[in-house]
């Protein structure tokens, strides 16, 4: 299927949407984008809920109307449908390693930042977890999230002291999730990479200067 028959519902400021936009840019795929205005609550509209009942972006819609939500699932579809320049690995070993490192970046880094932001930002009161259900903020989680992000940075620095990219010697989806995590932590939690983490700095200057990072 030609990528211009797909549709990506996204939000320009959403870090989860950015993970998919960078993924597409790295693969050289141009997919029509449809903006969902999260500030105006468009994710809760009847029209968008018919596309993604979880009320979150991004969502990839195929030509036959099939809607795929969840960033790793969208990445999986794109890498399988457009196998040129695989970002989730080409061999069973690489696939396993990239899935492991991407998942660690998401669970230990990205999710930790998200937890801090959602429990802190006044505009997200009663919306501490994205999705169809409302949850009150728990301010204590903000401090714990900051500790988790610091630990994530220390662990990532140790890893990048051994390898060029997060999952090994090749750029992969794990770098995309880690890059978006670092930018999100700096912007939304005021937690830039500490100066002493020289391996992250070396890696960041390489991945952030790829054209895809502007996506
Ligand atoms: N697990 C989902 C998370 C998606 C998500 O949390 N998206 C946020 C934007 S980054 C969202 O749509 N938030 C809507 C809201 O806060 O109501 C994924 O991987 O796609």
Short mmCIF file of C-alpha atoms and ligand atoms in Angstrom, two decimals:
data_model
loop_
_atom_site.label_atom_id
_atom_site.label_comp_id
_atom_site.label_asym_id
_atom_site.label_seq_id
_atom_site.Cartn_x
_atom_site.Cartn_y
_atom_site.Cartn_z
CA UNK A 1 0.00 0.00 0.00
CA UNK A 2 1.32 3.37 -0.94
CA UNK A 3 2.04 5.38 2.24
CA UNK A 4 -0.03 8.27 0.96
CA UNK A 5 -3.11 6.06 1.44
CA UNK A 6 -2.40 5.87 5.17
CA UNK A 7 -3.40 8.58 7.64
CA UNK A 8 -1.62 9.47 10.84
CA UNK A 9 -3.73 11.20 13.47
CA UNK A 10 -1.30 13.09 15.65
CA UNK A 11 -0.70 16.21 17.69
CA UNK A 12 2.30 18.42 16.87
CA UNK A 13 3.29 18.86 20.54
CA UNK A 14 2.69 15.24 21.58
CA UNK A 15 5.91 13.33 22.27
CA UNK A 16 4.24 10.01 21.41
CA UNK A 17 3.25 11.45 18.04
CA UNK A 18 6.82 12.65 17.56
CA UNK A 19 8.15 9.11 18.03
CA UNK A 20 6.09 8.02 15.00
CA UNK A 21 6.90 11.13 12.95
CA UNK A 22 10.65 10.54 13.45
CA UNK A 23 10.19 6.86 12.60
CA UNK A 24 8.45 7.81 9.33
CA UNK A 25 11.12 10.40 8.49
CA UNK A 26 13.91 7.87 9.09
CA UNK A 27 12.21 5.43 6.72
CA UNK A 28 11.65 8.15 4.14
CA UNK A 29 7.87 7.68 4.23
CA UNK A 30 5.44 10.55 3.74
CA UNK A 31 2.05 9.87 5.29
CA UNK A 32 -0.83 12.38 5.32
CA UNK A 33 -1.16 13.87 8.79
CA UNK A 34 -4.39 14.82 10.55
CA UNK A 35 -4.03 17.07 13.60
CA UNK A 36 -6.02 16.29 16.74
CA UNK A 37 -6.08 19.35 19.00
CA UNK A 38 -5.48 17.93 22.48
CA UNK A 39 -5.73 21.40 24.06
CA UNK A 40 -9.29 21.69 22.79
CA UNK A 41 -10.12 18.12 23.86
CA UNK A 42 -10.60 16.87 20.31
CA UNK A 43 -9.37 13.43 21.41
CA UNK A 44 -12.67 13.08 23.31
CA UNK A 45 -14.86 13.96 20.32
CA UNK A 46 -17.26 11.34 19.02
CA UNK A 47 -15.52 11.43 15.64
CA UNK A 48 -12.07 10.66 17.09
CA UNK A 49 -13.39 8.10 19.56
CA UNK A 50 -14.76 6.18 16.59
CA UNK A 51 -11.16 5.98 15.35
CA UNK A 52 -9.44 5.40 18.68
CA UNK A 53 -11.69 4.63 21.66
CA UNK A 54 -8.64 5.02 23.94
CA UNK A 55 -8.79 8.77 23.08
CA UNK A 56 -5.05 9.16 22.57
CA UNK A 57 -2.76 10.04 19.71
CA UNK A 58 -1.10 8.82 17.60
CA UNK A 59 -3.33 6.52 15.55
CA UNK A 60 -2.41 5.14 12.14
CA UNK A 61 -5.37 4.43 9.84
CA UNK A 62 -4.91 2.07 6.91
CA UNK A 63 -6.63 2.32 3.53
CA UNK A 64 -9.30 -0.21 4.59
CA UNK A 65 -10.11 1.82 7.71
CA UNK A 66 -8.19 -0.36 10.16
CA UNK A 67 -6.95 1.80 13.03
CA UNK A 68 -3.68 0.97 14.79
CA UNK A 69 -2.95 2.70 18.07
CA UNK A 70 0.02 2.41 20.47
CA UNK A 71 3.38 3.69 19.26
CA UNK A 72 5.25 0.33 19.26
CA UNK A 73 2.37 -1.26 17.30
CA UNK A 74 2.42 1.54 14.72
CA UNK A 75 6.19 1.18 14.41
CA UNK A 76 5.76 -2.58 13.96
CA UNK A 77 3.20 -2.13 11.17
CA UNK A 78 5.38 0.40 9.35
CA UNK A 79 8.54 -1.70 9.59
CA UNK A 80 6.72 -4.79 8.30
CA UNK A 81 4.81 -3.00 5.53
CA UNK A 82 7.85 -0.99 4.38
CA UNK A 83 10.79 -3.27 5.16
CA UNK A 84 13.40 -1.08 3.50
CA UNK A 85 15.65 0.47 6.14
CA UNK A 86 14.37 -1.58 9.09
CA UNK A 87 14.32 0.28 12.39
CA UNK A 88 13.12 -2.68 14.44
CA UNK A 89 15.85 -5.04 13.22
CA UNK A 90 16.43 -7.30 10.22
CA UNK A 91 17.53 -10.52 11.92
CA UNK A 92 15.91 -12.41 14.82
CA UNK A 93 18.80 -11.33 17.07
CA UNK A 94 18.53 -7.66 16.14
CA UNK A 95 14.74 -7.74 16.43
CA UNK A 96 15.01 -9.13 19.95
CA UNK A 97 17.70 -6.67 21.03
CA UNK A 98 15.97 -3.62 19.56
CA UNK A 99 12.63 -4.62 21.13
CA UNK A 100 14.40 -4.99 24.48
CA UNK A 101 16.15 -1.61 24.36
CA UNK A 102 13.17 0.25 22.91
CA UNK A 103 10.94 -1.16 25.64
CA UNK A 104 13.42 -0.19 28.34
CA UNK A 105 13.63 3.33 26.93
CA UNK A 106 9.84 3.52 26.94
CA UNK A 107 9.15 1.98 30.35
CA UNK A 108 12.11 3.37 32.29
CA UNK A 109 12.58 6.69 30.50
CA UNK A 110 9.59 7.90 28.53
CA UNK A 111 6.95 6.61 30.97
CA UNK A 112 8.86 8.07 33.92
CA UNK A 113 8.86 11.54 32.33
CA UNK A 114 5.20 11.21 31.39
CA UNK A 115 4.29 10.25 34.96
CA UNK A 116 5.98 13.38 36.30
CA UNK A 117 4.42 15.69 33.76
CA UNK A 118 0.90 14.33 34.08
CA UNK A 119 0.96 14.53 37.85
CA UNK A 120 2.36 18.06 37.83
CA UNK A 121 0.84 20.21 35.08
CA UNK A 122 -2.21 22.17 36.35
CA UNK A 123 -3.96 21.78 32.98
CA UNK A 124 -3.94 17.99 33.47
CA UNK A 125 -5.82 17.99 36.79
CA UNK A 126 -8.00 14.85 36.94
CA UNK A 127 -6.20 13.69 33.79
CA UNK A 128 -3.13 12.13 35.42
CA UNK A 129 -3.31 9.21 33.00
CA UNK A 130 -4.21 9.72 29.34
CA UNK A 131 -7.13 7.68 28.07
CA UNK A 132 -10.83 7.14 28.59
CA UNK A 133 -10.78 7.25 32.41
CA UNK A 134 -10.14 10.22 34.71
CA UNK A 135 -7.56 9.97 37.50
CA UNK A 136 -6.57 12.57 40.10
CA UNK A 137 -2.99 13.80 40.17
CA UNK A 138 -0.71 12.46 42.93
CA UNK A 139 1.88 15.21 43.57
CA UNK A 140 4.31 12.80 45.31
CA UNK A 141 4.73 10.97 42.01
CA UNK A 142 6.40 14.05 40.51
CA UNK A 143 9.40 13.73 42.83
CA UNK A 144 9.62 9.99 42.28
CA UNK A 145 9.42 10.50 38.55
CA UNK A 146 12.37 12.90 38.69
CA UNK A 147 14.40 10.26 40.54
CA UNK A 148 13.45 7.68 37.93
CA UNK A 149 14.53 10.00 35.12
CA UNK A 150 17.89 10.61 36.82
CA UNK A 151 18.37 6.84 37.14
CA UNK A 152 17.37 6.39 33.51
CA UNK A 153 20.02 8.94 32.51
CA UNK A 154 22.69 7.16 34.56
CA UNK A 155 21.78 3.77 33.09
CA UNK A 156 21.63 5.16 29.54
CA UNK A 157 25.00 6.84 29.99
CA UNK A 158 26.56 3.52 31.06
CA UNK A 159 25.03 1.78 28.05
CA UNK A 160 26.16 4.45 25.60
CA UNK A 161 29.65 4.24 27.05
CA UNK A 162 29.79 0.77 25.46
CA UNK A 163 27.95 1.16 22.14
CA UNK A 164 27.37 3.85 19.51
CA UNK A 165 23.56 3.65 19.53
CA UNK A 166 21.10 2.48 22.18
CA UNK A 167 20.57 -1.03 20.76
CA UNK A 168 24.10 -1.49 19.40
CA UNK A 169 26.05 -0.22 16.41
CA UNK A 170 23.03 0.73 14.26
CA UNK A 171 20.48 3.53 14.70
CA UNK A 172 17.08 2.01 15.61
CA UNK A 173 13.66 2.67 17.11
CA UNK A 174 15.33 2.50 20.54
CA UNK A 175 17.24 5.69 19.69
CA UNK A 176 14.02 7.39 18.64
CA UNK A 177 12.29 6.66 21.94
CA UNK A 178 15.38 7.65 23.93
CA UNK A 179 15.82 10.90 21.97
CA UNK A 180 12.18 11.90 22.45
CA UNK A 181 12.49 11.02 26.14
CA UNK A 182 15.53 13.27 26.62
CA UNK A 183 13.88 16.23 24.84
CA UNK A 184 10.62 15.69 26.74
CA UNK A 185 12.40 15.52 30.12
CA UNK A 186 14.36 18.70 29.41
CA UNK A 187 11.34 20.64 28.18
CA UNK A 188 8.51 19.44 30.38
CA UNK A 189 10.28 18.49 33.61
CA UNK A 190 13.29 20.83 33.48
CA UNK A 191 15.63 17.83 33.53
CA UNK A 192 18.26 18.17 30.79
CA UNK A 193 21.02 15.55 30.53
CA UNK A 194 23.54 16.31 33.30
CA UNK A 195 26.96 17.46 32.06
CA UNK A 196 28.75 14.49 33.59
CA UNK A 197 26.89 12.06 31.30
CA UNK A 198 29.35 12.46 28.46
CA UNK A 199 28.29 9.30 26.63
CA UNK A 200 24.68 10.54 26.37
CA UNK A 201 25.97 13.94 25.20
CA UNK A 202 28.06 12.29 22.45
CA UNK A 203 25.08 10.15 21.35
CA UNK A 204 22.62 13.05 21.59
CA UNK A 205 24.65 15.34 19.37
CA UNK A 206 24.69 12.59 16.73
CA UNK A 207 21.02 11.58 16.82
CA UNK A 208 19.58 15.08 17.37
CA UNK A 209 21.40 16.33 14.29
CA UNK A 210 19.76 13.76 12.01
CA UNK A 211 17.15 15.49 9.82
CA UNK A 212 14.42 13.22 11.24
CA UNK A 213 14.78 14.83 14.69
CA UNK A 214 12.98 17.92 13.39
CA UNK A 215 9.85 15.84 12.72
N1 LIG B 1 0.31 4.14 25.04
C1 LIG B 1 -0.08 5.16 24.08
C2 LIG B 1 0.05 6.50 24.75
C3 LIG B 1 -0.46 7.64 23.91
C4 LIG B 1 -0.59 8.94 24.69
O1 LIG B 1 -0.54 8.95 25.92
N2 LIG B 1 -0.77 10.05 23.95
C5 LIG B 1 -0.98 11.32 24.57
C6 LIG B 1 -0.17 12.41 23.84
S1 LIG B 1 1.57 12.15 23.99
C7 LIG B 1 -2.46 11.70 24.42
O2 LIG B 1 -3.06 11.40 23.43
N3 LIG B 1 -3.03 12.36 25.42
C8 LIG B 1 -4.41 12.73 25.38
C9 LIG B 1 -4.89 13.27 26.70
O3 LIG B 1 -4.06 13.65 27.52
O4 LIG B 1 -6.10 13.28 26.90
C10 LIG B 1 0.78 5.05 22.81
O5 LIG B 1 1.80 4.34 22.83
O6 LIG B 1 0.39 5.56 21.76
#
